[in-house]
Short mmCIF file of C-alpha atoms in Angstrom, two decimals:
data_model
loop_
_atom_site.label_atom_id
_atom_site.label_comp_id
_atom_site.label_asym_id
_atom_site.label_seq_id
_atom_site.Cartn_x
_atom_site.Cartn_y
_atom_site.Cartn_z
CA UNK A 186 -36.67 -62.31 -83.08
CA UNK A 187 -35.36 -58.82 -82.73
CA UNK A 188 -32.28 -57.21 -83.94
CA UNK A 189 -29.20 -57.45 -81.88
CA UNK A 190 -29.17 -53.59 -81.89
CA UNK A 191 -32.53 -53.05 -80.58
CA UNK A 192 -31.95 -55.48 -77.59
CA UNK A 193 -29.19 -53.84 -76.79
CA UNK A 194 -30.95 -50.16 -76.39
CA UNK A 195 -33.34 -51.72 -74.93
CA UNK A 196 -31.30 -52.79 -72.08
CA UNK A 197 -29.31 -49.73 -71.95
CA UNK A 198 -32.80 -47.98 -71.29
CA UNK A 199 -33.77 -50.52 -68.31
CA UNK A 200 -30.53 -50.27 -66.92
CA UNK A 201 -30.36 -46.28 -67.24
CA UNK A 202 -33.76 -46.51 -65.53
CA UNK A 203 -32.76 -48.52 -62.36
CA UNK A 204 -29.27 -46.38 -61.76
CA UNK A 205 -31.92 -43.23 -61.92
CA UNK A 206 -34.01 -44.94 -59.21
CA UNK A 207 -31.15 -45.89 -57.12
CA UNK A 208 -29.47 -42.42 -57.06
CA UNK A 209 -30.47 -39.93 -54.24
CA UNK A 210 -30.09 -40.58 -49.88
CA UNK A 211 -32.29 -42.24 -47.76
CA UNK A 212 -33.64 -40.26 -44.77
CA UNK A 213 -31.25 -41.97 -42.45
CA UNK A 214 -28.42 -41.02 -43.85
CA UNK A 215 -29.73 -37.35 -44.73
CA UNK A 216 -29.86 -37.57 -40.93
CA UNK A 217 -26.78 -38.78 -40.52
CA UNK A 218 -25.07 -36.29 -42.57
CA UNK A 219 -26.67 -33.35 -40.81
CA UNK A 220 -25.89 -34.53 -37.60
CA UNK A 221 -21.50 -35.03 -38.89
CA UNK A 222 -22.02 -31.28 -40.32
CA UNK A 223 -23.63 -29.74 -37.40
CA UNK A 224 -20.96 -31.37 -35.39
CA UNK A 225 -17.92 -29.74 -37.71
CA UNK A 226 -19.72 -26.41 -37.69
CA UNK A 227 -20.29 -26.34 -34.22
CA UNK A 228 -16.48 -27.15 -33.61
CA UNK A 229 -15.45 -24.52 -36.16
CA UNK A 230 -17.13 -22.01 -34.75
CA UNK A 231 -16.01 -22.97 -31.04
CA UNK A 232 -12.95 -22.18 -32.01
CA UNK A 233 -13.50 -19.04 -34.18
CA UNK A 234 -15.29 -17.53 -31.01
CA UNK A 235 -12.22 -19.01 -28.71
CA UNK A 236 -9.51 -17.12 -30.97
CA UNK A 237 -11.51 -13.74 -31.43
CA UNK A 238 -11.97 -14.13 -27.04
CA UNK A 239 -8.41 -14.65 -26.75
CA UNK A 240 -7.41 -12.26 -29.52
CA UNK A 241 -9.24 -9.33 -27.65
CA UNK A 242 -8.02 -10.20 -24.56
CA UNK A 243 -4.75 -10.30 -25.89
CA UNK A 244 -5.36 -6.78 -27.03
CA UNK A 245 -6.47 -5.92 -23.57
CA UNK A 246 -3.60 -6.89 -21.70
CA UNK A 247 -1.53 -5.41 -24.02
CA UNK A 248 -3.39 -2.26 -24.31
CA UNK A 249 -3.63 -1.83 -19.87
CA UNK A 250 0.17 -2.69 -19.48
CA UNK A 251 0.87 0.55 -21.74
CA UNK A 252 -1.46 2.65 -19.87
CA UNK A 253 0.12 1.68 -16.77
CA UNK A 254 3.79 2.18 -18.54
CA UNK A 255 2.39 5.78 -19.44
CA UNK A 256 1.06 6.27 -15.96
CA UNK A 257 4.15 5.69 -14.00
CA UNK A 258 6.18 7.64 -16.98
CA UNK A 259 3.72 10.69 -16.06
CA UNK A 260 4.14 10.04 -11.82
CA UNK A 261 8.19 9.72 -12.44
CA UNK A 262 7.95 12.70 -14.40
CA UNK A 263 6.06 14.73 -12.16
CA UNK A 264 7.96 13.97 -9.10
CA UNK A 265 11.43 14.66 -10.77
CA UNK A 266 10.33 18.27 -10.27
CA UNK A 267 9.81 17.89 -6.87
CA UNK A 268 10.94 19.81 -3.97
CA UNK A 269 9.67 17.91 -0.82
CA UNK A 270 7.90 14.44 -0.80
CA UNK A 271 5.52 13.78 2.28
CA UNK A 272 6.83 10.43 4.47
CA UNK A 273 4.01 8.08 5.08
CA UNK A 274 3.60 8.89 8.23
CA UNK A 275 4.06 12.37 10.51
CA UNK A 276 6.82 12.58 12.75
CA UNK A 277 7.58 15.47 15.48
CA UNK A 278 9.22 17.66 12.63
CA UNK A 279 6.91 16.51 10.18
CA UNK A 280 3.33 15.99 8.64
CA UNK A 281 2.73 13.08 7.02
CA UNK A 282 0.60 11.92 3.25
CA UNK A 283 -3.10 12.03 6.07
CA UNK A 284 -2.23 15.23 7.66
CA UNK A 285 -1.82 16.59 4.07
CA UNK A 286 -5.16 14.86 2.94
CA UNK A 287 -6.91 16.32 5.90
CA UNK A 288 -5.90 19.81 4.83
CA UNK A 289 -7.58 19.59 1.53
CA UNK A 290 -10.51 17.34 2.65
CA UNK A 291 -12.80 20.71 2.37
CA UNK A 292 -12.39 21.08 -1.32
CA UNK A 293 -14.89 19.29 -2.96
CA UNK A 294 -12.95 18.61 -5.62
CA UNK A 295 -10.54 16.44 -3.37
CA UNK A 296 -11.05 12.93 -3.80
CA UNK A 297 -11.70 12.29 0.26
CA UNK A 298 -14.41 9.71 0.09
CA UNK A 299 -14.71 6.11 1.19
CA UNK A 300 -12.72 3.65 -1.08
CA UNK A 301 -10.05 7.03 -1.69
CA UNK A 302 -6.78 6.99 -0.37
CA UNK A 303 -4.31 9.42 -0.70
CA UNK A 304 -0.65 7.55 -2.22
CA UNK A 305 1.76 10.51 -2.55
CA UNK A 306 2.06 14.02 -1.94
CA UNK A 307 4.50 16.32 -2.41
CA UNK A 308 5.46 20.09 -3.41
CA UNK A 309 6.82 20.58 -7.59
CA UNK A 310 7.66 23.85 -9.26
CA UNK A 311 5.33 24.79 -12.11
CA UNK A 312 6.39 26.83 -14.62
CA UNK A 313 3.66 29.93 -15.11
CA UNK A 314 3.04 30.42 -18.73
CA UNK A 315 -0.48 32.69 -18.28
CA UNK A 316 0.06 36.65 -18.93
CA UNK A 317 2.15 38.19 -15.93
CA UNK A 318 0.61 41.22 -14.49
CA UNK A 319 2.06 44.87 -15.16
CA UNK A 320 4.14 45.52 -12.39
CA UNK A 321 3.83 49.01 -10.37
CA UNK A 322 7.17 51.18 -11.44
CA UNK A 323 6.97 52.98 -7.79
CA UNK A 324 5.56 52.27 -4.77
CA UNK A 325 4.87 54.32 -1.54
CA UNK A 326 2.73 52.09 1.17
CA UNK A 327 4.35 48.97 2.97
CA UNK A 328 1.61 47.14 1.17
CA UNK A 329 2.48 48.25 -2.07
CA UNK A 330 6.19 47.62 -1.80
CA UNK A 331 5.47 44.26 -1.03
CA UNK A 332 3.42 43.61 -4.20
CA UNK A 333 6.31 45.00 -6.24
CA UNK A 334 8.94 42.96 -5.08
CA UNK A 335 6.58 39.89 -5.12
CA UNK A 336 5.87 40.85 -9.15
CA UNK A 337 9.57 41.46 -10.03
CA UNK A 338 10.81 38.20 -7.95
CA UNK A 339 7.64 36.46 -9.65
CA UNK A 340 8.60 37.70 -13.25
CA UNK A 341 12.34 36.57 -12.64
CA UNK A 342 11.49 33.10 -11.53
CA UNK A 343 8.65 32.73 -13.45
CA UNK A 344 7.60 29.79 -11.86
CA UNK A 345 5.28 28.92 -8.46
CA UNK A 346 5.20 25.87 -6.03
CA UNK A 347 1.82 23.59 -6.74
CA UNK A 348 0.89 21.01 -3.91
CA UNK A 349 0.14 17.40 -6.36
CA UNK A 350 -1.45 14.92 -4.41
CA UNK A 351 -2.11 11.06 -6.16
CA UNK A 352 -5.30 8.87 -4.83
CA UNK A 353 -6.50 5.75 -5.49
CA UNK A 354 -9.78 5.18 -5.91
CA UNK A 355 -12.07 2.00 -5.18
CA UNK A 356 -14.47 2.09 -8.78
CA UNK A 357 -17.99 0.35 -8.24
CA UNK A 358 -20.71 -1.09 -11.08
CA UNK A 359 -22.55 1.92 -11.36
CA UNK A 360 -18.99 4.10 -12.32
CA UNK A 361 -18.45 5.60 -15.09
CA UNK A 362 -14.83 3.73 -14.53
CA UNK A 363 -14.92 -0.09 -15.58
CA UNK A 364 -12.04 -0.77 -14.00
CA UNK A 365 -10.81 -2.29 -10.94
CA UNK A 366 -10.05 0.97 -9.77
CA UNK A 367 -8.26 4.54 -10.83
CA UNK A 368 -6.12 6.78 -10.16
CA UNK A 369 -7.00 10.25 -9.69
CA UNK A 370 -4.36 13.74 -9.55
CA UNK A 371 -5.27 16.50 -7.69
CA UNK A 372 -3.38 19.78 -7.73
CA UNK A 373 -3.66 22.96 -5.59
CA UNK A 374 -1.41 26.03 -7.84
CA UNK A 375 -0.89 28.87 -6.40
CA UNK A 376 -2.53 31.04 -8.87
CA UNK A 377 -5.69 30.91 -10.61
CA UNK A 378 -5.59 30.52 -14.93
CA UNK A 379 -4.89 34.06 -14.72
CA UNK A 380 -2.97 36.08 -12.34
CA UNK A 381 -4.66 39.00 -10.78
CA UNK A 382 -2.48 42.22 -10.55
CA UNK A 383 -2.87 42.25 -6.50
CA UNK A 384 -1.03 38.37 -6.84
CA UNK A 385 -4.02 37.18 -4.83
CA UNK A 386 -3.18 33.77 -4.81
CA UNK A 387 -5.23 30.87 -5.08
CA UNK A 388 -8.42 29.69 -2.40
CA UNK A 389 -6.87 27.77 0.52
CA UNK A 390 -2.95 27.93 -0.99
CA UNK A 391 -0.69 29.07 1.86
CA UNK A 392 2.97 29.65 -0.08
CA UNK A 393 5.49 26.91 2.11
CA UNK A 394 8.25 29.36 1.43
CA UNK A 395 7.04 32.90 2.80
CA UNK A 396 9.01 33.58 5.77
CA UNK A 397 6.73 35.85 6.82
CA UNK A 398 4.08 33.47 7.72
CA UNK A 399 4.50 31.24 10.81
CA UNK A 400 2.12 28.55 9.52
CA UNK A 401 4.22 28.87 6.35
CA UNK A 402 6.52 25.38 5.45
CA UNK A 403 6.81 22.28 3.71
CA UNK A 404 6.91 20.45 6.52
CA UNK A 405 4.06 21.71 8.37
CA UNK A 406 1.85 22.81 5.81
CA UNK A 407 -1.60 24.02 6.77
CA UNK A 408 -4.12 25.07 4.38
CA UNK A 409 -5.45 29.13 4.28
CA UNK A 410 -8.77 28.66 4.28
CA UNK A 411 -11.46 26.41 2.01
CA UNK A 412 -8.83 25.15 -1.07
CA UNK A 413 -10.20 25.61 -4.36
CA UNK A 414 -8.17 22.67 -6.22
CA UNK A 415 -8.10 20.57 -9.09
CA UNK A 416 -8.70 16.65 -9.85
CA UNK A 417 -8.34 14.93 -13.04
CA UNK A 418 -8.25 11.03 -13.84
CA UNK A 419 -4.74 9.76 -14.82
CA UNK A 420 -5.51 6.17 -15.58
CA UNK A 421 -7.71 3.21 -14.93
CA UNK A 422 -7.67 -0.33 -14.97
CA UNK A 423 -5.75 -0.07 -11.82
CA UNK A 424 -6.07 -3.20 -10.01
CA UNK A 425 -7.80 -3.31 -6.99
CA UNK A 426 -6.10 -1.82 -3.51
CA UNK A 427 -6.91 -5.60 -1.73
CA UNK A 428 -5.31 -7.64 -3.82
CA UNK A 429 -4.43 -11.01 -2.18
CA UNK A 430 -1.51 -12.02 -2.03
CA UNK A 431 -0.07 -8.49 -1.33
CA UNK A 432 3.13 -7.17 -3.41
CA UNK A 433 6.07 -9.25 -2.40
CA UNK A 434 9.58 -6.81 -1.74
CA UNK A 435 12.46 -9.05 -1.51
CA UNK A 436 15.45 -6.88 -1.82
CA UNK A 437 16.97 -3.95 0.41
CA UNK A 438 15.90 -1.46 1.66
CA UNK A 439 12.23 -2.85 1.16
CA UNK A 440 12.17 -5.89 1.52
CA UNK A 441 10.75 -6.28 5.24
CA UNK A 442 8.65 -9.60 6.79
CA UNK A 443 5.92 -6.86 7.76
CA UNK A 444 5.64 -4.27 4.98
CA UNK A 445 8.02 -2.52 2.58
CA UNK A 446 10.62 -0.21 4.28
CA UNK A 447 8.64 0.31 7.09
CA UNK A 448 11.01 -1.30 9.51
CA UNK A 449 14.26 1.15 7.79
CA UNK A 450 14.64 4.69 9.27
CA UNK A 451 15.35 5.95 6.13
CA UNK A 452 11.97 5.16 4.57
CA UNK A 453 8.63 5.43 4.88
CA UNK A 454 5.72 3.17 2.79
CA UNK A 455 3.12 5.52 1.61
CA UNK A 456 0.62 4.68 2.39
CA UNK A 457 1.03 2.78 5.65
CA UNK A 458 -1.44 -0.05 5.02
CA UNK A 459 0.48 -0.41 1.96
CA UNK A 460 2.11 -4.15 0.99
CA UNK A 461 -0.42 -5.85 3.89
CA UNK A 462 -3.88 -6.42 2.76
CA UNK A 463 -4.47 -2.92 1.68
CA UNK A 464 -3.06 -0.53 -1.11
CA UNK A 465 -0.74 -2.59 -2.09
CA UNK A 466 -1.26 -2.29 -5.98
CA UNK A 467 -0.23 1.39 -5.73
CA UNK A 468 2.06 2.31 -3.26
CA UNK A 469 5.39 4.55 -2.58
CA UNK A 470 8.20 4.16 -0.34
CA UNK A 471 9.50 7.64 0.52
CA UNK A 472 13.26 8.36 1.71
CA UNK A 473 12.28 10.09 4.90
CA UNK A 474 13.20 13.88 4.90
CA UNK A 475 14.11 14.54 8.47
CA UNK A 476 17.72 15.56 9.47
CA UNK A 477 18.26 15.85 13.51
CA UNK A 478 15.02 16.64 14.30
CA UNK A 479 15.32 20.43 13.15
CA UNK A 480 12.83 21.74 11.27
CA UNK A 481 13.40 23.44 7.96
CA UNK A 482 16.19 21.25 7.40
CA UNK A 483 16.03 18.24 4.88
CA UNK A 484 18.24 15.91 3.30
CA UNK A 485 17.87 14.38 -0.47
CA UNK A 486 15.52 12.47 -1.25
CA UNK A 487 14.18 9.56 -4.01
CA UNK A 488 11.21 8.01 -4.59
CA UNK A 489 10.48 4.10 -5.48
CA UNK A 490 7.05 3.45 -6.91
CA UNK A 491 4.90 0.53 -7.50
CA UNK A 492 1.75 0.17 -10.00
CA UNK A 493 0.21 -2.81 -11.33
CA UNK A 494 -2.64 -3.41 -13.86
CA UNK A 495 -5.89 -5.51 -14.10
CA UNK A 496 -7.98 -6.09 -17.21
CA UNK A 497 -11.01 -7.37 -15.05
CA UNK A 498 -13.69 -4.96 -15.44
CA UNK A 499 -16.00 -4.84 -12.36
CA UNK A 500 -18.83 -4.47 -14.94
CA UNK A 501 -17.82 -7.86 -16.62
CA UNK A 502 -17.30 -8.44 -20.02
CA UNK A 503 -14.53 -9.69 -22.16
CA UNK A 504 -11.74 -8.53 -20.05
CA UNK A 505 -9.94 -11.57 -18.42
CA UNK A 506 -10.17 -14.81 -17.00
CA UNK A 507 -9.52 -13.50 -13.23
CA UNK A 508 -7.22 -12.00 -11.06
CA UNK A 509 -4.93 -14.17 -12.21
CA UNK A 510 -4.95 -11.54 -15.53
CA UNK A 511 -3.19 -9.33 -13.06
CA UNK A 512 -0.47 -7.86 -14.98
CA UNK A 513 3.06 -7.28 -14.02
CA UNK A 514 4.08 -5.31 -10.86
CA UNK A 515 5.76 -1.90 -12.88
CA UNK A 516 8.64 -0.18 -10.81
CA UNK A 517 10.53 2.50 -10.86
CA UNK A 518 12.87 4.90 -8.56
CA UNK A 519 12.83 8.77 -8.61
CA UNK A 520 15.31 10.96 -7.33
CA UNK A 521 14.31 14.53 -6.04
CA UNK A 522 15.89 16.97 -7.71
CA UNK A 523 14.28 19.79 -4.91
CA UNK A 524 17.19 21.41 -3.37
CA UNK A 525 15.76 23.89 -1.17
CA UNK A 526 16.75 24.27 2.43
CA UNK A 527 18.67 20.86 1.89
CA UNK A 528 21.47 19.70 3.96
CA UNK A 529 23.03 16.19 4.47
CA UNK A 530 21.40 13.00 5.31
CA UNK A 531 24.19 10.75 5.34
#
C-alpha cells in the first residue's frame, strides 16, 4: 500500500496532465473567432474611412464657401470704384455687357470662347503707381502742347480709367481647373507697366472721356484697334452656369416669374440668360444708366450680385456627394460711387 502522500502527487500529476490536454481551441472555433474579428475590424474601419470622407469634405465645403466669400469681397470691391456699369442689354443710348465683349473678342487674351460668358463690365479708376514721365517745361507745336497738358493733368490726377470685364467659364476634365467652373478677370488699362514719355496709351484702349474723339464714351465704347489686355483667374469651384433649378429671386425689384429684374425698367440682369436655365450661378442685376434717352447723361447707379459655390470636381474625387453639395447662394449690393457726367434718375 502506498503512502497517502504519494497518492496524492500522483493524482495531482494525472490531473495536471488532462487540464494540459484540454487547454488550447478547436479549429471550429479558431474559425469562429476569426470570422467575429474580421467582422469588428471591418466595421471599425468602415467607419474610420466614413469620418476621414466626411471630415475632408467637411473641410471642402468649408474651404469653397470662403473662396467664394473672398471672391465677391474682391468683385464688391472692385466695382465700388466704378464709374459706369454696362446694362445687360444695349439700348438706343447704350451698349450693352455683348457689345462690350465683342470689342475685345480680338485680344487673345479675352476669354471669348465657347462655355465663356461675359457677367459684368464696367469702367473703374486705377490709381497709377509706375514712374510718371518727365514732363516737357515748353512746348511750341499743337502736338506738343497737347502732350504737356495731358502729362500735367495726368500727374495731378494720377490716376487712369481701366475697362474690367468678369467671365465665367465652363471648366472640362482635361482643365487645369477641377472645378465646376471659374471665374476669370480681364482688364484693358490704359497704359502699359510703364508709361512712355509720348503717353502712348495702351493697344486697342480708346480713353471714354476725350472729347476730342467722336467714338470716345462710356456709353458707346468702341475699341482702337487689336486690344492688348489682361486675364487672370479669380476663383474656382464656381458651380456650374446650368444649374437646375435656377436661382430663385423672391423679393423686389428682382423677384420676377421670368427672370430677375428683367421685367423692371430700372434694371437689367447681366447676363440676359441669367436666372433661366443658363448663368444663373453668377449673375448681376444692373440699375440701368439711361436718363431721357440723352446720351452722356447718367443717373446713379448700384449693383446686386449673385455667386454660389460647388465642391464637385468634374475630375471626381472626394469632393461631394452631388449637386446637392451646392453651397449657399452669396449676395451682395454695390453702390457706384462714379460720379461723372451724372444727373438724376429719380
Amino acid at each position: 500500500m502506498q503512502p497517502l502522500h504519494l497518492f496524492f502527487y500522483k493524482w495531482l500529476l494525472a490531473n495536471r496532465a488532462q487540464r494540459q490536454r484540454s487547454n488550447g481551441f478547436t479549429l471550429l472555433e479558431l474559425l469562429v473567432s476569426l470570422v467575429i474579428a474580421s467582422l469588428v475590424m471591418g466595421g471599425l474601419l468602415f467607419m474610420v474611412i466614413q469620418l476621414t470622407t466626411m471630415d475632408k469634405r467637411e473641410a471642402n465645403l468649408d474651404q469653397v464657401q470662403r473662396d467664394m466669400n473672398r471672391a465677391m469681397e474682391f468683385i464688391a470691391g472692385d466695382l465700388k470704384e466704378a464709374v459706369y456699369v454696362y446694362p445687360g442689354r444695349a439700348t438706343a443710348t447704350n451698349n450693352g455687357i455683348s457689345e462690350i465683349a465683342a470689342q475685345l473678342a480680338l485680344d487673345p487674351n479675352f476669354p471669348n470662347a465657347t462655355g465663356e460668358v461675359p457677367i459684368l463690365a464696367f469702367w473703374r479708376i486705377d490709381p497709377i503707381t509706375t514712374v510718371f514721365p518727365t514732363c516737357a517745361s515748353t512746348a511750341t507745336t499743337a502736338a506738343q502742347v497737347a502732350i504737356k497738358q495731358q502729362c500735367d493733368a495726368l500727374k495731378i490726377r494720377q490716376a487712369a480709367y481701366t475697362l474690367v470685364v468678369y467671365v465665367q467659364k465652363v471648366n472640362n476634365s482635361n482643365s487645369n481647373w477641377p472645378g465646376q467652373s471659374r471665374i476669370i478677370r480681364y482688364e484693358l488699362p490704359k497704359y502699359a507697366s510703364s508709361i512712355p514719355a509720348n503717353l502712348a496709351t495702351r493697344a486697342g484702349y480708346r480713353d471714354p472721356t476725350d472729347s476730342t474723339d467722336p467714338l470716345a464714351s462710356f456709353e458707346k465704347w468702341q475699341r482702337n484697334g487689336t486690344p492688348a489686355g489682361s486675364a487672370n483667374v479669380l476663383v474656382d469651384y464656381v458651380q456650374r452656369p446650368t444649374f437646375s433649378p435656377a436661382v430663385a429671386l423672391n423679393r423686389a425689384p428682382l423677384s420676377d416669374a421670368g427672370g430677375a429684374c428683367q421685367s423692371y425698367g430700372d434694371y437689367s440682369v447681366v447676363p440676359s440668360t441669367a436666372t433661366t436655365m443658363t448663368n444663373n450661378t453668377f449673375f448681376g442685376c444692373v440699375r440701368n444708366p439711361d436718363i431721357g434717352g440723352v446720351i452722356g447723361t447718367r443717373g446713379g447707379q448700384d449693383v446686386y450680385i449673385f455667386l454660389r459655390g460647388n465642391v464637385q470636381s468634374v475630375n471626381g474625387g472626394v469632393r461631394g456627394y452631388s449637386d446637392q453639395t451646392s453651397l449657399p447662394i452669396l449676395e451682395t449690393q454695390v453702390v457706384v460711387k462714379g460720379v461723372v457726367n451724372k444727373g438724376f434718375n429719380e
